[in-house]
XYZ file of C-alpha atoms in Angstrom:
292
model
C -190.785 19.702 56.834
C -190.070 23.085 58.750
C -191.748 26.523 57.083
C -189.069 27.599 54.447
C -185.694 29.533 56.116
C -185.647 27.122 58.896
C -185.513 23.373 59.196
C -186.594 20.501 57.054
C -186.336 17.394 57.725
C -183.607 15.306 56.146
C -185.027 11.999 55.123
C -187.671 13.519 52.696
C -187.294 14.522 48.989
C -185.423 17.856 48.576
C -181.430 18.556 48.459
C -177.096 17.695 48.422
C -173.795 17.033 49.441
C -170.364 16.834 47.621
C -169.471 13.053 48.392
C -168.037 9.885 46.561
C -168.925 6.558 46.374
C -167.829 4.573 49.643
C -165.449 1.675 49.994
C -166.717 -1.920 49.552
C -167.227 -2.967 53.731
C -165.000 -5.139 55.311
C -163.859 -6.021 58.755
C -161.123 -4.191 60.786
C -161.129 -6.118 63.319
C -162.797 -7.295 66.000
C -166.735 -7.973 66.365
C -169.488 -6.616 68.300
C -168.696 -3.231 67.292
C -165.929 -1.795 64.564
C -163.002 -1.489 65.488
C -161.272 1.810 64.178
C -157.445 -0.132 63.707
C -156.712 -1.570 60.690
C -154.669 -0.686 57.522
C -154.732 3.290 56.720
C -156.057 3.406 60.195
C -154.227 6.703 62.365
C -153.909 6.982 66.686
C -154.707 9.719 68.274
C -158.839 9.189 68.051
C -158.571 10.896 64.578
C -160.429 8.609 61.913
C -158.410 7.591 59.076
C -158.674 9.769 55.829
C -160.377 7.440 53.752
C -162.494 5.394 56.378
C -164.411 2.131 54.968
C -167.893 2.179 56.000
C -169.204 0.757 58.678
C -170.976 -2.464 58.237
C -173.552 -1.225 60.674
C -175.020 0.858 57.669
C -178.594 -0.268 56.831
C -181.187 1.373 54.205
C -184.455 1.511 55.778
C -187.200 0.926 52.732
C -191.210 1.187 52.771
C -193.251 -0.856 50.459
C -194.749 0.908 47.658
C -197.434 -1.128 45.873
C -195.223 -4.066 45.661
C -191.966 -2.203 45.424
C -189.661 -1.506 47.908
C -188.208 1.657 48.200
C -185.306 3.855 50.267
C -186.415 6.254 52.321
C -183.582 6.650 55.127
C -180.283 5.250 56.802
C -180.161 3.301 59.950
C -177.467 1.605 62.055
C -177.698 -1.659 63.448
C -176.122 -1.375 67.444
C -177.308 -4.920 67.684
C -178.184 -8.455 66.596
C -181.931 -7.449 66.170
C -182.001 -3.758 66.581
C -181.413 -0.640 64.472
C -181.111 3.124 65.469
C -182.748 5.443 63.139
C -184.850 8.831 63.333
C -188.456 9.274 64.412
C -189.201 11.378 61.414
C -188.370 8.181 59.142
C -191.415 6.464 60.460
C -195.082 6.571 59.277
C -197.592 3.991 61.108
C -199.210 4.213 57.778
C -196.496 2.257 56.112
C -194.812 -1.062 55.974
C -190.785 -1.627 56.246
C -188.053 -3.369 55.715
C -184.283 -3.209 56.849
C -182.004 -4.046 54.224
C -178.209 -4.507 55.371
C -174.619 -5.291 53.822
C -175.653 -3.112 51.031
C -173.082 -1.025 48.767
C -175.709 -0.339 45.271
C -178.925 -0.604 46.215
C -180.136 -2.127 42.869
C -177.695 -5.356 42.845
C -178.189 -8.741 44.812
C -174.864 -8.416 46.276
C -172.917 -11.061 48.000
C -173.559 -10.960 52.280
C -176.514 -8.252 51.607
C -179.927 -9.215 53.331
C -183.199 -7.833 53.768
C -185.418 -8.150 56.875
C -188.803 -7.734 57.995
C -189.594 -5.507 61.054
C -191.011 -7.023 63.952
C -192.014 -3.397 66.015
C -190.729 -0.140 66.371
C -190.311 2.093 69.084
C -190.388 6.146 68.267
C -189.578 8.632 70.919
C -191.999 8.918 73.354
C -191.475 12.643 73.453
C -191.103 12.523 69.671
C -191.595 16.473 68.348
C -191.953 16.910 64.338
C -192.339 20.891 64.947
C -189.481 21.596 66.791
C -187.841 18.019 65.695
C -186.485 17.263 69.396
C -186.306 13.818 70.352
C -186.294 12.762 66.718
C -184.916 8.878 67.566
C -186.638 5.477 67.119
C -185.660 2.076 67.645
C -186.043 -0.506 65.412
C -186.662 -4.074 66.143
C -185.855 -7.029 63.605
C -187.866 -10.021 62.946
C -184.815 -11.973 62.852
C -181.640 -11.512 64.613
C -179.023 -11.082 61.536
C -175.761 -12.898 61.647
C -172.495 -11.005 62.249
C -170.196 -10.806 59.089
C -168.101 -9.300 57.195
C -170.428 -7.271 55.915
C -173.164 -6.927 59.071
C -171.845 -5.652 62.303
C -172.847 -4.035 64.781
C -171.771 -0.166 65.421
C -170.075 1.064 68.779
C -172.470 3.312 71.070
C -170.726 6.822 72.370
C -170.672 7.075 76.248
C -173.366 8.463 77.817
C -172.720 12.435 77.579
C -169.978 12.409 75.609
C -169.622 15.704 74.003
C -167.125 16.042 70.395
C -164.946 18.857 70.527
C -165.227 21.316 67.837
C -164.093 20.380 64.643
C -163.252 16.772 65.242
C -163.905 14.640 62.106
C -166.792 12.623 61.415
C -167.922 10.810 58.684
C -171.961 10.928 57.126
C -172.922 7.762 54.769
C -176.251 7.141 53.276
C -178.046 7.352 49.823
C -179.314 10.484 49.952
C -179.566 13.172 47.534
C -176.494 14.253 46.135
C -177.539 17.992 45.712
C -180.554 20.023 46.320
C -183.416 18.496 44.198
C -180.968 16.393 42.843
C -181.010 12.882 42.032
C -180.321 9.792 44.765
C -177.391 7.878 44.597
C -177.725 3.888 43.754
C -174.163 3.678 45.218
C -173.634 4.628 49.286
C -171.926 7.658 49.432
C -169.233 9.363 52.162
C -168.812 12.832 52.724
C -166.025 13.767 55.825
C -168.326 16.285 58.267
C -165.828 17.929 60.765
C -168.104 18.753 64.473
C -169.318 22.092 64.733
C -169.502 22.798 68.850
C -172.884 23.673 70.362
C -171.909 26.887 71.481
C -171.244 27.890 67.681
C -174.246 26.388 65.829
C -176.670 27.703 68.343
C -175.485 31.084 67.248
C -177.800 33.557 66.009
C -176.849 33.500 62.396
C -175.974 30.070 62.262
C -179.061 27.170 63.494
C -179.731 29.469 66.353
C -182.504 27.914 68.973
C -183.469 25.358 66.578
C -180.613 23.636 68.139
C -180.693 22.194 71.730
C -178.136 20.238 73.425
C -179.666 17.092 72.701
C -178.260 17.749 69.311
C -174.918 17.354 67.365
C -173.697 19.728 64.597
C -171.652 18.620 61.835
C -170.475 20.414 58.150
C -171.583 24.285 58.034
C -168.970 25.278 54.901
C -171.840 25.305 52.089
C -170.317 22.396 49.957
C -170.514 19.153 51.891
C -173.821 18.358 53.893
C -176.068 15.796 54.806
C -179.219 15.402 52.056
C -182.736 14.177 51.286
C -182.537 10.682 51.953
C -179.485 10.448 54.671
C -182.547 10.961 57.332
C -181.657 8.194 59.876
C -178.273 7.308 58.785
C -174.883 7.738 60.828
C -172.483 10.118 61.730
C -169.817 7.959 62.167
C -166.415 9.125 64.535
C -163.405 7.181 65.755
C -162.655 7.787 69.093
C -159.785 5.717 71.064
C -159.441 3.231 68.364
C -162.942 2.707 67.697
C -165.880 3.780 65.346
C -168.946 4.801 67.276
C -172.249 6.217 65.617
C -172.565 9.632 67.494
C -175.386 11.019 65.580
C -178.493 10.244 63.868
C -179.120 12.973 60.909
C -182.250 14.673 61.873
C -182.702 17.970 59.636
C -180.810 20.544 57.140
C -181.923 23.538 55.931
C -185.002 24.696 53.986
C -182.958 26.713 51.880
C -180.905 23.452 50.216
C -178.929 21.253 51.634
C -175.391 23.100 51.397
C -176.125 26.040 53.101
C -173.391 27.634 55.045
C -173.808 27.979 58.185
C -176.411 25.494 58.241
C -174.557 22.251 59.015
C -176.052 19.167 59.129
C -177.966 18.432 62.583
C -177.872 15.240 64.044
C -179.388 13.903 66.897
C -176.838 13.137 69.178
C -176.637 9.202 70.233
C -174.719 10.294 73.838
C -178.018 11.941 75.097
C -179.922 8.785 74.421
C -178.173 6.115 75.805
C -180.206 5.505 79.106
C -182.986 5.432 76.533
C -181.824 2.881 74.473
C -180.900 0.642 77.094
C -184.461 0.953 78.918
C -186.364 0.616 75.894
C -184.139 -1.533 73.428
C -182.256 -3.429 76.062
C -179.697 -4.557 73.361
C -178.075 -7.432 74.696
C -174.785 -6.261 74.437
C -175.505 -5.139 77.623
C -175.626 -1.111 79.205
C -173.551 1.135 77.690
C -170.654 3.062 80.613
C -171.602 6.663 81.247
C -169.036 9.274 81.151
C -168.379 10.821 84.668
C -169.249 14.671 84.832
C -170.936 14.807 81.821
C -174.618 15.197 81.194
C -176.386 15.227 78.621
């Protein structure tokens, strides 16, 4: 957590977002990563208006004297690994990656849970000025694609999101500040607010860098407590790609305007993921003329 009236860390208890329950998953197509046509689906790289959500969703869970418990989101990008953020990780503690999951409390049809077999945080991981706040996540087991497991698209390297484009958060966060969590996974649509306006003075200011994507900012729908890891899901040329990882809100409760949501952005990280996950769906095409 940041000093109060700046940032705190999402994926630790505090507060909300105006959201409803997601969609059950399914497929839209094709595997390896999801594929943004289907029915309700729209052209244009606009997602649809009521997206179903991504079977690369995971709940990352710690065991607590016997029990296991939700902490943060994840997103598998492959067979055995799983993107979340560094601040979601405590050597201290023991995990678990739990996929296919719509209610956390039910033993749901194509859900599984699997042990953790390493993970790799950020080398250049900060938890004062949360920069570099990523971590890989390798699984004991390579899962099974599915209906309800797949693997999520990876942005091109240095691809930047216009202002306003719409993006999706999902997780089982906190549905307001100091509220309770959510046994359902919940949706919330989180239109991109552009670098150049959240690194305004009276908006996140230099608490954001580059390396960082801004989404929300109205003071009713934001990421919570609990979303720490998850996605920020955008479809882009037909297809849904995870282009954020939600890193931190503000002290001062989760729907704060002006305070969007701030995600670490997946398009900065790609050489990073390749050299240190190596997923084996092979490197991921950088975007000509754009750095990160």
């Amino acid at each position: 957590m940041r000093p109060a009236g700046r940032a705190a860390a999402a994926g630790h208890p505090g507060g909300g977002w105006r959201r409803r329950p997601a969609p059950q998953l399914a497929v839209a197509g094709k595997r390896g990563c999801r594929d943004g046509e289907g029915e309700g689906g729209q052209g244009g790289g606009h997602p649809r208006s009521d997206p179903a959500v991504l079977p690369s969703q995971v709940s990352l869970q710690y065991d607590s004297s016997g029990t296991w418990r939700h902490t943060c989101g994840g997103t598998l990008i492959d067979p055995s690994w799983v993107l979340t953020a560094a601040h979601c990780i405590s050597s201290s503690l023991t995990y678990r990656v739990v996929l296919g999951k719509q209610v956390l409390s039910e033993d749901e049809p194509g859900s599984m849970a699997v042990g953790v077999e390493k993970i790799i945080v950020h080398e250049k991981w900060n938890s004062f000025l949360i920069i570099n706040d990523i971590a890989l996540i390798k699984l004991a087991e390579a899962v099974k694609e599915s209906e309800t497991i797949q693997p999520s698209c990876l942005p091109p390297a240095g691809l930047i999101l216009e202002n306003d484009y719409p993006c999706y958060i999902t997780g089982w966060g906190r549905l307001r500040t100091n509220g309770p969590l959510p046994d359902t996974l919940q949706q919330a649509l989180l239109p991109v607010v552009s670098y150049e306006i959240c690194s305004q003075r009276d908006w996140w200011g230099s608490n954001v860098r580059p390396t960082m994507v801004c989404a929300g900012g109205d003071g009713i729908t934001s990421g919570c407590n609990g979303d720490s890891g998850g996605p920020l899901n955008c479809q882009r040329e037909g297809l849904w790609e995870v282009q954020g990882i939600v890193s931190f809100g503000s002290a001062l409760g989760c729907n704060t305007a002006k305070k969007p949501t701030v995600f670490t952005r997946v398009s900065a990280y790609i050489d990073w993921i390749n050299e240190v996950g190596a997923p084996s769906s092979g490197p991921v095409p950088t975007q000509p003329g754009i750095t990160p």
